[in-house]
mmCIF file with all atom_site columns, C-alpha atoms in Angstrom:
data_model
loop_
_atom_site.group_PDB
_atom_site.id
_atom_site.type_symbol
_atom_site.label_atom_id
_atom_site.label_alt_id
_atom_site.label_comp_id
_atom_site.label_asym_id
_atom_site.label_entity_id
_atom_site.label_seq_id
_atom_site.pdbx_PDB_ins_code
_atom_site.Cartn_x
_atom_site.Cartn_y
_atom_site.Cartn_z
_atom_site.occupancy
_atom_site.B_iso_or_equiv
_atom_site.pdbx_formal_charge
_atom_site.auth_seq_id
_atom_site.auth_comp_id
_atom_site.auth_asym_id
_atom_site.auth_atom_id
_atom_site.pdbx_PDB_model_num
ATOM 1   C CA . MET A 1 1   ? -10.530 -6.308  11.774  1.00 0.00 ? 922  MET A CA 1
ATOM 2   C CA . ASP A 1 2   ? -11.692 -8.838  14.341  1.00 0.00 ? 923  ASP A CA 1
ATOM 3   C CA . THR A 1 3   ? -9.390  -10.192 17.029  1.00 0.00 ? 924  THR A CA 1
ATOM 4   C CA . ALA A 1 4   ? -9.088  -13.703 15.573  1.00 0.00 ? 925  ALA A CA 1
ATOM 5   C CA . LEU A 1 5   ? -8.066  -12.424 12.132  1.00 0.00 ? 926  LEU A CA 1
ATOM 6   C CA . THR A 1 6   ? -5.607  -9.942  13.629  1.00 0.00 ? 927  THR A CA 1
ATOM 7   C CA . SER A 1 7   ? -4.077  -12.726 15.705  1.00 0.00 ? 928  SER A CA 1
ATOM 8   C CA . SER A 1 8   ? -3.790  -14.989 12.663  1.00 0.00 ? 929  SER A CA 1
ATOM 9   C CA . LYS A 1 9   ? -2.063  -12.288 10.631  1.00 0.00 ? 930  LYS A CA 1
ATOM 10  C CA . THR A 1 10  ? 0.276   -11.392 13.498  1.00 0.00 ? 931  THR A CA 1
ATOM 11  C CA . GLN A 1 11  ? 1.411   -15.014 13.724  1.00 0.00 ? 932  GLN A CA 1
ATOM 12  C CA . ARG A 1 12  ? 2.233   -14.976 9.999   1.00 0.00 ? 933  ARG A CA 1
ATOM 13  C CA . VAL A 1 13  ? 4.271   -11.758 9.630   1.00 0.00 ? 934  VAL A CA 1
ATOM 14  C CA . ARG A 1 14  ? 7.380   -13.964 9.244   1.00 0.00 ? 935  ARG A CA 1
ATOM 15  C CA . ASP A 1 15  ? 5.933   -16.163 6.494   1.00 0.00 ? 936  ASP A CA 1
ATOM 16  C CA . PRO A 1 16  ? 8.504   -16.429 3.674   1.00 0.00 ? 937  PRO A CA 1
ATOM 17  C CA . HIS A 1 17  ? 6.625   -14.268 1.159   1.00 0.00 ? 938  HIS A CA 1
ATOM 18  C CA . VAL A 1 18  ? 6.275   -11.314 3.570   1.00 0.00 ? 939  VAL A CA 1
ATOM 19  C CA . ALA A 1 19  ? 9.259   -11.773 5.897   1.00 0.00 ? 940  ALA A CA 1
ATOM 20  C CA . PRO A 1 20  ? 11.634  -9.593  3.806   1.00 0.00 ? 941  PRO A CA 1
ATOM 21  C CA . LEU A 1 21  ? 9.001   -6.851  3.623   1.00 0.00 ? 942  LEU A CA 1
ATOM 22  C CA . ASN A 1 22  ? 8.254   -6.945  7.329   1.00 0.00 ? 943  ASN A CA 1
ATOM 23  C CA . ARG A 1 23  ? 11.979  -6.684  8.010   1.00 0.00 ? 944  ARG A CA 1
ATOM 24  C CA . LEU A 1 24  ? 11.749  -3.405  6.083   1.00 0.00 ? 945  LEU A CA 1
ATOM 25  C CA . VAL A 1 25  ? 8.927   -2.374  8.412   1.00 0.00 ? 946  VAL A CA 1
ATOM 26  C CA . GLU A 1 26  ? 11.136  -3.039  11.404  1.00 0.00 ? 947  GLU A CA 1
ATOM 27  C CA . SER A 1 27  ? 13.993  -1.050  9.884   1.00 0.00 ? 948  SER A CA 1
ATOM 28  C CA . TRP A 1 28  ? 11.702  1.928   9.200   1.00 0.00 ? 949  TRP A CA 1
ATOM 29  C CA . ARG A 1 29  ? 10.366  1.749   12.741  1.00 0.00 ? 950  ARG A CA 1
ATOM 30  C CA . SER A 1 30  ? 13.843  1.649   14.266  1.00 0.00 ? 951  SER A CA 1
ATOM 31  C CA . ALA A 1 31  ? 15.067  4.522   12.052  1.00 0.00 ? 952  ALA A CA 1
ATOM 32  C CA . ASP A 1 32  ? 12.610  6.854   13.779  1.00 0.00 ? 953  ASP A CA 1
ATOM 33  C CA . THR A 1 33  ? 10.824  5.620   16.880  1.00 0.00 ? 954  THR A CA 1
ATOM 34  C CA . ARG A 1 34  ? 8.321   8.490   16.621  1.00 0.00 ? 955  ARG A CA 1
ATOM 35  C CA . ARG A 1 35  ? 6.874   6.875   13.514  1.00 0.00 ? 956  ARG A CA 1
ATOM 36  C CA . PHE A 1 36  ? 4.159   4.267   13.315  1.00 0.00 ? 957  PHE A CA 1
ATOM 37  C CA . VAL A 1 37  ? 4.584   1.792   10.439  1.00 0.00 ? 958  VAL A CA 1
ATOM 38  C CA . PRO A 1 38  ? 2.041   -1.045  9.974   1.00 0.00 ? 959  PRO A CA 1
ATOM 39  C CA . TRP A 1 39  ? 2.882   -4.585  8.951   1.00 0.00 ? 960  TRP A CA 1
ATOM 40  C CA . PHE A 1 40  ? 2.535   -5.875  5.410   1.00 0.00 ? 961  PHE A CA 1
ATOM 41  C CA . ASP A 1 41  ? -0.442  -8.228  5.245   1.00 0.00 ? 962  ASP A CA 1
ATOM 42  C CA . PRO A 1 42  ? 0.513   -11.929 4.894   1.00 0.00 ? 963  PRO A CA 1
ATOM 43  C CA . ASP A 1 43  ? -2.781  -12.507 3.052   1.00 0.00 ? 964  ASP A CA 1
ATOM 44  C CA . ASP A 1 44  ? -1.465  -10.353 0.179   1.00 0.00 ? 965  ASP A CA 1
ATOM 45  C CA . GLY A 1 45  ? 1.098   -11.521 -2.354  1.00 0.00 ? 966  GLY A CA 1
ATOM 46  C CA . GLY A 1 46  ? 4.170   -10.224 -0.554  1.00 0.00 ? 967  GLY A CA 1
ATOM 47  C CA . VAL A 1 47  ? 7.322   -10.445 -2.659  1.00 0.00 ? 968  VAL A CA 1
ATOM 48  C CA . ASN A 1 48  ? 5.364   -12.412 -5.278  1.00 0.00 ? 969  ASN A CA 1
ATOM 49  C CA . ALA A 1 49  ? 2.936   -9.560  -5.965  1.00 0.00 ? 970  ALA A CA 1
ATOM 50  C CA . ARG A 1 50  ? 2.389   -8.425  -9.539  1.00 0.00 ? 971  ARG A CA 1
ATOM 51  C CA . VAL A 1 51  ? 0.586   -5.217  -8.546  1.00 0.00 ? 972  VAL A CA 1
ATOM 52  C CA . LEU A 1 52  ? 1.591   -2.695  -5.909  1.00 0.00 ? 973  LEU A CA 1
ATOM 53  C CA . VAL A 1 53  ? -1.455  -0.777  -4.671  1.00 0.00 ? 974  VAL A CA 1
ATOM 54  C CA . LEU A 1 54  ? -0.522  2.550   -3.121  1.00 0.00 ? 975  LEU A CA 1
ATOM 55  C CA . LEU A 1 55  ? -2.849  4.596   -0.967  1.00 0.00 ? 976  LEU A CA 1
ATOM 56  C CA . GLU A 1 56  ? -1.967  7.698   1.049   1.00 0.00 ? 977  GLU A CA 1
ATOM 57  C CA . ARG A 1 57  ? -0.688  6.768   4.521   1.00 0.00 ? 978  ARG A CA 1
ATOM 58  C CA . PRO A 1 58  ? -1.803  4.539   7.429   1.00 0.00 ? 979  PRO A CA 1
ATOM 59  C CA . ALA A 1 59  ? -5.362  5.319   8.520   1.00 0.00 ? 980  ALA A CA 1
ATOM 60  C CA . PRO A 1 60  ? -6.110  6.444   12.096  1.00 0.00 ? 981  PRO A CA 1
ATOM 61  C CA . SER A 1 61  ? -7.747  3.081   12.876  1.00 0.00 ? 982  SER A CA 1
ATOM 62  C CA . THR A 1 62  ? -4.591  1.269   11.717  1.00 0.00 ? 983  THR A CA 1
ATOM 63  C CA . VAL A 1 63  ? -2.449  3.550   13.854  1.00 0.00 ? 984  VAL A CA 1
ATOM 64  C CA . ALA A 1 64  ? -4.755  2.889   16.820  1.00 0.00 ? 985  ALA A CA 1
ATOM 65  C CA . ALA A 1 65  ? -4.103  -0.856  16.458  1.00 0.00 ? 986  ALA A CA 1
ATOM 66  C CA . GLY A 1 66  ? -0.453  -0.240  17.322  1.00 0.00 ? 987  GLY A CA 1
ATOM 67  C CA . SER A 1 67  ? 1.835   -3.255  16.958  1.00 0.00 ? 988  SER A CA 1
ATOM 68  C CA . LYS A 1 68  ? -1.116  -5.246  15.585  1.00 0.00 ? 989  LYS A CA 1
ATOM 69  C CA . GLY A 1 69  ? -1.792  -2.769  12.771  1.00 0.00 ? 990  GLY A CA 1
ATOM 70  C CA . PHE A 1 70  ? -1.691  -3.994  9.170   1.00 0.00 ? 991  PHE A CA 1
ATOM 71  C CA . SER A 1 71  ? -1.942  -2.319  5.794   1.00 0.00 ? 992  SER A CA 1
ATOM 72  C CA . SER A 1 72  ? -4.857  -4.518  4.812   1.00 0.00 ? 993  SER A CA 1
ATOM 73  C CA . GLU A 1 73  ? -8.098  -4.684  2.895   1.00 0.00 ? 994  GLU A CA 1
ATOM 74  C CA . ASP A 1 74  ? -9.459  -6.529  5.943   1.00 0.00 ? 995  ASP A CA 1
ATOM 75  C CA . ASN A 1 75  ? -9.319  -3.397  8.096   1.00 0.00 ? 996  ASN A CA 1
ATOM 76  C CA . ALA A 1 76  ? -12.695 -2.291  9.403   1.00 0.00 ? 997  ALA A CA 1
ATOM 77  C CA . SER A 1 77  ? -12.999 0.882   7.358   1.00 0.00 ? 998  SER A CA 1
ATOM 78  C CA . ALA A 1 78  ? -15.272 1.921   4.521   1.00 0.00 ? 999  ALA A CA 1
ATOM 79  C CA . SER A 1 79  ? -12.221 2.547   2.312   1.00 0.00 ? 1000 SER A CA 1
ATOM 80  C CA . SER A 1 80  ? -10.932 -0.989  2.875   1.00 0.00 ? 1001 SER A CA 1
ATOM 81  C CA . ARG A 1 81  ? -14.339 -2.504  2.158   1.00 0.00 ? 1002 ARG A CA 1
ATOM 82  C CA . ALA A 1 82  ? -14.696 -0.458  -1.024  1.00 0.00 ? 1003 ALA A CA 1
ATOM 83  C CA . PHE A 1 83  ? -11.238 -1.476  -2.196  1.00 0.00 ? 1004 PHE A CA 1
ATOM 84  C CA . ARG A 1 84  ? -11.900 -5.166  -1.500  1.00 0.00 ? 1005 ARG A CA 1
ATOM 85  C CA . ALA A 1 85  ? -15.183 -5.017  -3.431  1.00 0.00 ? 1006 ALA A CA 1
ATOM 86  C CA . ALA A 1 86  ? -13.449 -3.408  -6.419  1.00 0.00 ? 1007 ALA A CA 1
ATOM 87  C CA . ARG A 1 87  ? -10.627 -5.969  -6.363  1.00 0.00 ? 1008 ARG A CA 1
ATOM 88  C CA . MET A 1 88  ? -13.096 -8.843  -6.267  1.00 0.00 ? 1009 MET A CA 1
ATOM 89  C CA . ALA A 1 89  ? -15.156 -7.277  -9.066  1.00 0.00 ? 1010 ALA A CA 1
ATOM 90  C CA . ALA A 1 90  ? -11.963 -7.062  -11.125 1.00 0.00 ? 1011 ALA A CA 1
ATOM 91  C CA . GLY A 1 91  ? -11.310 -10.781 -10.639 1.00 0.00 ? 1012 GLY A CA 1
ATOM 92  C CA . VAL A 1 92  ? -7.829  -9.986  -9.296  1.00 0.00 ? 1013 VAL A CA 1
ATOM 93  C CA . ASP A 1 93  ? -6.561  -12.560 -6.829  1.00 0.00 ? 1014 ASP A CA 1
ATOM 94  C CA . ARG A 1 94  ? -5.336  -11.255 -3.514  1.00 0.00 ? 1015 ARG A CA 1
ATOM 95  C CA . GLY A 1 95  ? -2.061  -13.073 -4.049  1.00 0.00 ? 1016 GLY A CA 1
ATOM 96  C CA . ASP A 1 96  ? -1.430  -10.823 -7.056  1.00 0.00 ? 1017 ASP A CA 1
ATOM 97  C CA . ILE A 1 97  ? -1.445  -7.592  -5.067  1.00 0.00 ? 1018 ILE A CA 1
ATOM 98  C CA . LEU A 1 98  ? 0.449   -5.881  -2.300  1.00 0.00 ? 1019 LEU A CA 1
ATOM 99  C CA . ARG A 1 99  ? -1.360  -3.060  -0.532  1.00 0.00 ? 1020 ARG A CA 1
ATOM 100 C CA . TRP A 1 100 ? 0.761   -0.237  0.877   1.00 0.00 ? 1021 TRP A CA 1
ATOM 101 C CA . ASN A 1 101 ? 0.996   3.555   1.231   1.00 0.00 ? 1022 ASN A CA 1
ATOM 102 C CA . ILE A 1 102 ? 2.994   6.188   -0.631  1.00 0.00 ? 1023 ILE A CA 1
ATOM 103 C CA . VAL A 1 103 ? 4.019   7.434   2.837   1.00 0.00 ? 1024 VAL A CA 1
ATOM 104 C CA . PRO A 1 104 ? 4.331   4.217   4.850   1.00 0.00 ? 1025 PRO A CA 1
ATOM 105 C CA . TRP A 1 105 ? 4.387   5.826   8.261   1.00 0.00 ? 1026 TRP A CA 1
ATOM 106 C CA . VAL A 1 106 ? 2.600   8.325   10.446  1.00 0.00 ? 1027 VAL A CA 1
ATOM 107 C CA . SER A 1 107 ? 4.640   10.528  12.741  1.00 0.00 ? 1028 SER A CA 1
ATOM 108 C CA . THR A 1 108 ? 3.359   10.850  16.295  1.00 0.00 ? 1029 THR A CA 1
ATOM 109 C CA . GLY A 1 109 ? 0.558   13.382  16.482  1.00 0.00 ? 1030 GLY A CA 1
ATOM 110 C CA . SER A 1 110 ? 0.456   14.032  12.714  1.00 0.00 ? 1031 SER A CA 1
ATOM 111 C CA . LEU A 1 111 ? -2.917  13.652  11.008  1.00 0.00 ? 1032 LEU A CA 1
ATOM 112 C CA . SER A 1 112 ? -2.864  16.803  8.880   1.00 0.00 ? 1033 SER A CA 1
ATOM 113 C CA . PRO A 1 113 ? -3.054  16.504  5.068   1.00 0.00 ? 1034 PRO A CA 1
ATOM 114 C CA . LEU A 1 114 ? 0.114   15.161  3.474   1.00 0.00 ? 1035 LEU A CA 1
ATOM 115 C CA . ARG A 1 115 ? 2.626   17.714  2.289   1.00 0.00 ? 1036 ARG A CA 1
ATOM 116 C CA . ILE A 1 116 ? 4.960   17.271  -0.665  1.00 0.00 ? 1037 ILE A CA 1
ATOM 117 C CA . ALA A 1 117 ? 7.903   17.294  1.750   1.00 0.00 ? 1038 ALA A CA 1
ATOM 118 C CA . GLU A 1 118 ? 6.478   14.222  3.524   1.00 0.00 ? 1039 GLU A CA 1
ATOM 119 C CA . ILE A 1 119 ? 5.919   12.428  0.219   1.00 0.00 ? 1040 ILE A CA 1
ATOM 120 C CA . ASP A 1 120 ? 9.489   13.241  -0.847  1.00 0.00 ? 1041 ASP A CA 1
ATOM 121 C CA . GLU A 1 121 ? 10.873  12.061  2.489   1.00 0.00 ? 1042 GLU A CA 1
ATOM 122 C CA . ALA A 1 122 ? 9.323   8.645   1.809   1.00 0.00 ? 1043 ALA A CA 1
ATOM 123 C CA . ARG A 1 123 ? 10.743  8.367   -1.724  1.00 0.00 ? 1044 ARG A CA 1
ATOM 124 C CA . ASP A 1 124 ? 13.725  6.201   -0.764  1.00 0.00 ? 1045 ASP A CA 1
ATOM 125 C CA . ALA A 1 125 ? 11.428  3.842   1.162   1.00 0.00 ? 1046 ALA A CA 1
ATOM 126 C CA . LEU A 1 126 ? 9.344   3.396   -1.997  1.00 0.00 ? 1047 LEU A CA 1
ATOM 127 C CA . HIS A 1 127 ? 12.487  2.627   -3.977  1.00 0.00 ? 1048 HIS A CA 1
ATOM 128 C CA . VAL A 1 128 ? 13.639  0.006   -1.469  1.00 0.00 ? 1049 VAL A CA 1
ATOM 129 C CA . LEU A 1 129 ? 10.190  -1.597  -1.585  1.00 0.00 ? 1050 LEU A CA 1
ATOM 130 C CA . LEU A 1 130 ? 10.068  -1.680  -5.394  1.00 0.00 ? 1051 LEU A CA 1
ATOM 131 C CA . CYS A 1 131 ? 13.503  -3.306  -5.501  1.00 0.00 ? 1052 CYS A CA 1
ATOM 132 C CA . ALA A 1 132 ? 12.169  -6.052  -3.183  1.00 0.00 ? 1053 ALA A CA 1
ATOM 133 C CA . LEU A 1 133 ? 9.322   -6.987  -5.559  1.00 0.00 ? 1054 LEU A CA 1
ATOM 134 C CA . PRO A 1 134 ? 10.877  -8.880  -8.485  1.00 0.00 ? 1055 PRO A CA 1
ATOM 135 C CA . ARG A 1 135 ? 7.584   -9.981  -10.090 1.00 0.00 ? 1056 ARG A CA 1
ATOM 136 C CA . LEU A 1 136 ? 5.938   -6.567  -10.073 1.00 0.00 ? 1057 LEU A CA 1
ATOM 137 C CA . ARG A 1 137 ? 4.234   -5.549  -13.330 1.00 0.00 ? 1058 ARG A CA 1
ATOM 138 C CA . GLY A 1 138 ? 2.526   -2.308  -12.401 1.00 0.00 ? 1059 GLY A CA 1
ATOM 139 C CA . ILE A 1 139 ? 1.517   0.171   -9.749  1.00 0.00 ? 1060 ILE A CA 1
ATOM 140 C CA . VAL A 1 140 ? -2.017  1.291   -8.945  1.00 0.00 ? 1061 VAL A CA 1
ATOM 141 C CA . ALA A 1 141 ? -2.020  4.733   -7.341  1.00 0.00 ? 1062 ALA A CA 1
ATOM 142 C CA . LEU A 1 142 ? -5.288  5.387   -5.503  1.00 0.00 ? 1063 LEU A CA 1
ATOM 143 C CA . GLY A 1 143 ? -5.816  9.084   -4.909  1.00 0.00 ? 1064 GLY A CA 1
ATOM 144 C CA . SER A 1 144 ? -3.895  12.246  -5.677  1.00 0.00 ? 1065 SER A CA 1
ATOM 145 C CA . ALA A 1 145 ? -1.212  11.797  -2.992  1.00 0.00 ? 1066 ALA A CA 1
ATOM 146 C CA . ALA A 1 146 ? -0.315  8.296   -4.216  1.00 0.00 ? 1067 ALA A CA 1
ATOM 147 C CA . LEU A 1 147 ? -0.216  9.500   -7.820  1.00 0.00 ? 1068 LEU A CA 1
ATOM 148 C CA . ALA A 1 148 ? 1.905   12.545  -6.975  1.00 0.00 ? 1069 ALA A CA 1
ATOM 149 C CA . GLY A 1 149 ? 4.319   10.409  -4.980  1.00 0.00 ? 1070 GLY A CA 1
ATOM 150 C CA . SER A 1 150 ? 4.603   7.817   -7.745  1.00 0.00 ? 1071 SER A CA 1
ATOM 151 C CA . MET A 1 151 ? 5.296   10.460  -10.384 1.00 0.00 ? 1072 MET A CA 1
ATOM 152 C CA . ARG A 1 152 ? 7.776   12.320  -8.201  1.00 0.00 ? 1073 ARG A CA 1
ATOM 153 C CA . TYR A 1 153 ? 9.597   9.029   -7.574  1.00 0.00 ? 1074 TYR A CA 1
ATOM 154 C CA . LEU A 1 154 ? 9.785   8.241   -11.306 1.00 0.00 ? 1075 LEU A CA 1
ATOM 155 C CA . THR A 1 155 ? 10.969  11.714  -12.256 1.00 0.00 ? 1076 THR A CA 1
ATOM 156 C CA . LEU A 1 156 ? 13.197  12.685  -9.302  1.00 0.00 ? 1077 LEU A CA 1
ATOM 157 C CA . HIS A 1 157 ? 14.870  9.463   -8.147  1.00 0.00 ? 1078 HIS A CA 1
ATOM 158 C CA . ASP A 1 158 ? 18.315  8.931   -9.681  1.00 0.00 ? 1079 ASP A CA 1
ATOM 159 C CA . GLY A 1 159 ? 17.678  5.307   -10.627 1.00 0.00 ? 1080 GLY A CA 1
ATOM 160 C CA . PRO A 1 160 ? 13.976  4.510   -10.369 1.00 0.00 ? 1081 PRO A CA 1
ATOM 161 C CA . VAL A 1 161 ? 12.365  1.141   -10.946 1.00 0.00 ? 1082 VAL A CA 1
ATOM 162 C CA . VAL A 1 162 ? 10.277  2.072   -13.981 1.00 0.00 ? 1083 VAL A CA 1
ATOM 163 C CA . LEU A 1 163 ? 6.850   0.463   -14.146 1.00 0.00 ? 1084 LEU A CA 1
ATOM 164 C CA . PRO A 1 164 ? 3.451   1.446   -15.573 1.00 0.00 ? 1085 PRO A CA 1
ATOM 165 C CA . VAL A 1 165 ? 1.375   3.467   -13.118 1.00 0.00 ? 1086 VAL A CA 1
ATOM 166 C CA . PHE A 1 166 ? -2.430  3.345   -13.256 1.00 0.00 ? 1087 PHE A CA 1
ATOM 167 C CA . ALA A 1 167 ? -4.243  6.108   -11.385 1.00 0.00 ? 1088 ALA A CA 1
ATOM 168 C CA . ALA A 1 168 ? -7.711  5.722   -9.908  1.00 0.00 ? 1089 ALA A CA 1
ATOM 169 C CA . PRO A 1 169 ? -9.672  7.558   -7.203  1.00 0.00 ? 1090 PRO A CA 1
ATOM 170 C CA . HIS A 1 170 ? -9.091  6.871   -3.543  1.00 0.00 ? 1091 HIS A CA 1
ATOM 171 C CA . PRO A 1 171 ? -11.776 4.419   -2.298  1.00 0.00 ? 1092 PRO A CA 1
ATOM 172 C CA . SER A 1 172 ? -12.767 6.603   0.656   1.00 0.00 ? 1093 SER A CA 1
ATOM 173 C CA . PRO A 1 173 ? -16.504 7.386   0.875   1.00 0.00 ? 1094 PRO A CA 1
ATOM 174 C CA . ALA A 1 174 ? -15.451 10.987  1.580   1.00 0.00 ? 1095 ALA A CA 1
ATOM 175 C CA . ASN A 1 175 ? -14.261 11.133  -2.019  1.00 0.00 ? 1096 ASN A CA 1
ATOM 176 C CA . ALA A 1 176 ? -17.602 12.110  -3.528  1.00 0.00 ? 1097 ALA A CA 1
ATOM 177 C CA . ALA A 1 177 ? -16.421 13.150  -6.994  1.00 0.00 ? 1098 ALA A CA 1
ATOM 178 C CA . ARG A 1 178 ? -17.826 10.863  -9.707  1.00 0.00 ? 1099 ARG A CA 1
ATOM 179 C CA . ARG A 1 179 ? -18.724 8.263   -7.078  1.00 0.00 ? 1100 ARG A CA 1
ATOM 180 C CA . ALA A 1 180 ? -20.417 5.874   -9.516  1.00 0.00 ? 1101 ALA A CA 1
ATOM 181 C CA . GLU A 1 181 ? -17.304 5.454   -11.655 1.00 0.00 ? 1102 GLU A CA 1
ATOM 182 C CA . ARG A 1 182 ? -14.889 5.074   -8.732  1.00 0.00 ? 1103 ARG A CA 1
ATOM 183 C CA . PRO A 1 183 ? -15.203 1.263   -8.285  1.00 0.00 ? 1104 PRO A CA 1
ATOM 184 C CA . ILE A 1 184 ? -15.056 0.764   -12.059 1.00 0.00 ? 1105 ILE A CA 1
ATOM 185 C CA . ARG A 1 185 ? -11.841 2.756   -12.333 1.00 0.00 ? 1106 ARG A CA 1
ATOM 186 C CA . ILE A 1 186 ? -10.240 0.945   -9.397  1.00 0.00 ? 1107 ILE A CA 1
ATOM 187 C CA . ALA A 1 187 ? -11.205 -2.467  -10.805 1.00 0.00 ? 1108 ALA A CA 1
ATOM 188 C CA . ASN A 1 188 ? -9.929  -1.597  -14.274 1.00 0.00 ? 1109 ASN A CA 1
ATOM 189 C CA . ALA A 1 189 ? -6.673  -0.198  -12.899 1.00 0.00 ? 1110 ALA A CA 1
ATOM 190 C CA . LEU A 1 190 ? -6.052  -3.388  -10.900 1.00 0.00 ? 1111 LEU A CA 1
ATOM 191 C CA . ARG A 1 191 ? -6.815  -5.632  -13.846 1.00 0.00 ? 1112 ARG A CA 1
ATOM 192 C CA . ARG A 1 192 ? -4.700  -3.667  -16.298 1.00 0.00 ? 1113 ARG A CA 1
ATOM 193 C CA . ALA A 1 193 ? -1.740  -3.428  -13.937 1.00 0.00 ? 1114 ALA A CA 1
ATOM 194 C CA . ARG A 1 194 ? -1.882  -7.182  -13.312 1.00 0.00 ? 1115 ARG A CA 1
ATOM 195 C CA . ASP A 1 195 ? -2.011  -7.946  -17.029 1.00 0.00 ? 1116 ASP A CA 1
ATOM 196 C CA . CYS A 1 196 ? 0.916   -5.715  -18.057 1.00 0.00 ? 1117 CYS A CA 1
ATOM 197 C CA . SER A 1 197 ? 3.575   -7.672  -19.895 1.00 0.00 ? 1118 SER A CA 1
ATOM 198 C CA . GLY A 1 198 ? 6.282   -6.052  -17.806 1.00 0.00 ? 1119 GLY A CA 1
#
């Protein structure tokens, strides 16, 4: 993400539609100062989102951005570009989505593959987030970690927010399986989640 866009987003983290969510970010950061948690992107729908898009966890480039890191399709990564292309192909407005991660933080020095224990540790954070999104119609889980976390939340939390979950492959170029169908599945998942009657 270029400096001007990062600066613009940073100035808008308190905009009304994302302010409650970015207060959550601050609470998660203060709960464990060894964790990095990015900001919610003010160019997404914030609390007005109809679709929650869950990926795995903050990418190394987002972590490297430090206090200016955002969970954003504008990040300069191949995964972000692939996701943005699929969303645009689906005709889903950016204001309809909120992009986030099934594990919203990265602990200092931890870049190993996610373990179930880490996904479970983040379950309450997912619940708090879902409760803050009153217009949500569906969840799009991109990749196996996001799908596992979504299903474990729905089947292990005592009082889950129950919504349809649409699974599609992670947009990373490293995910080579059935590459040609990946953008189609992501686009269809976004469209179908947006159009759920709730």
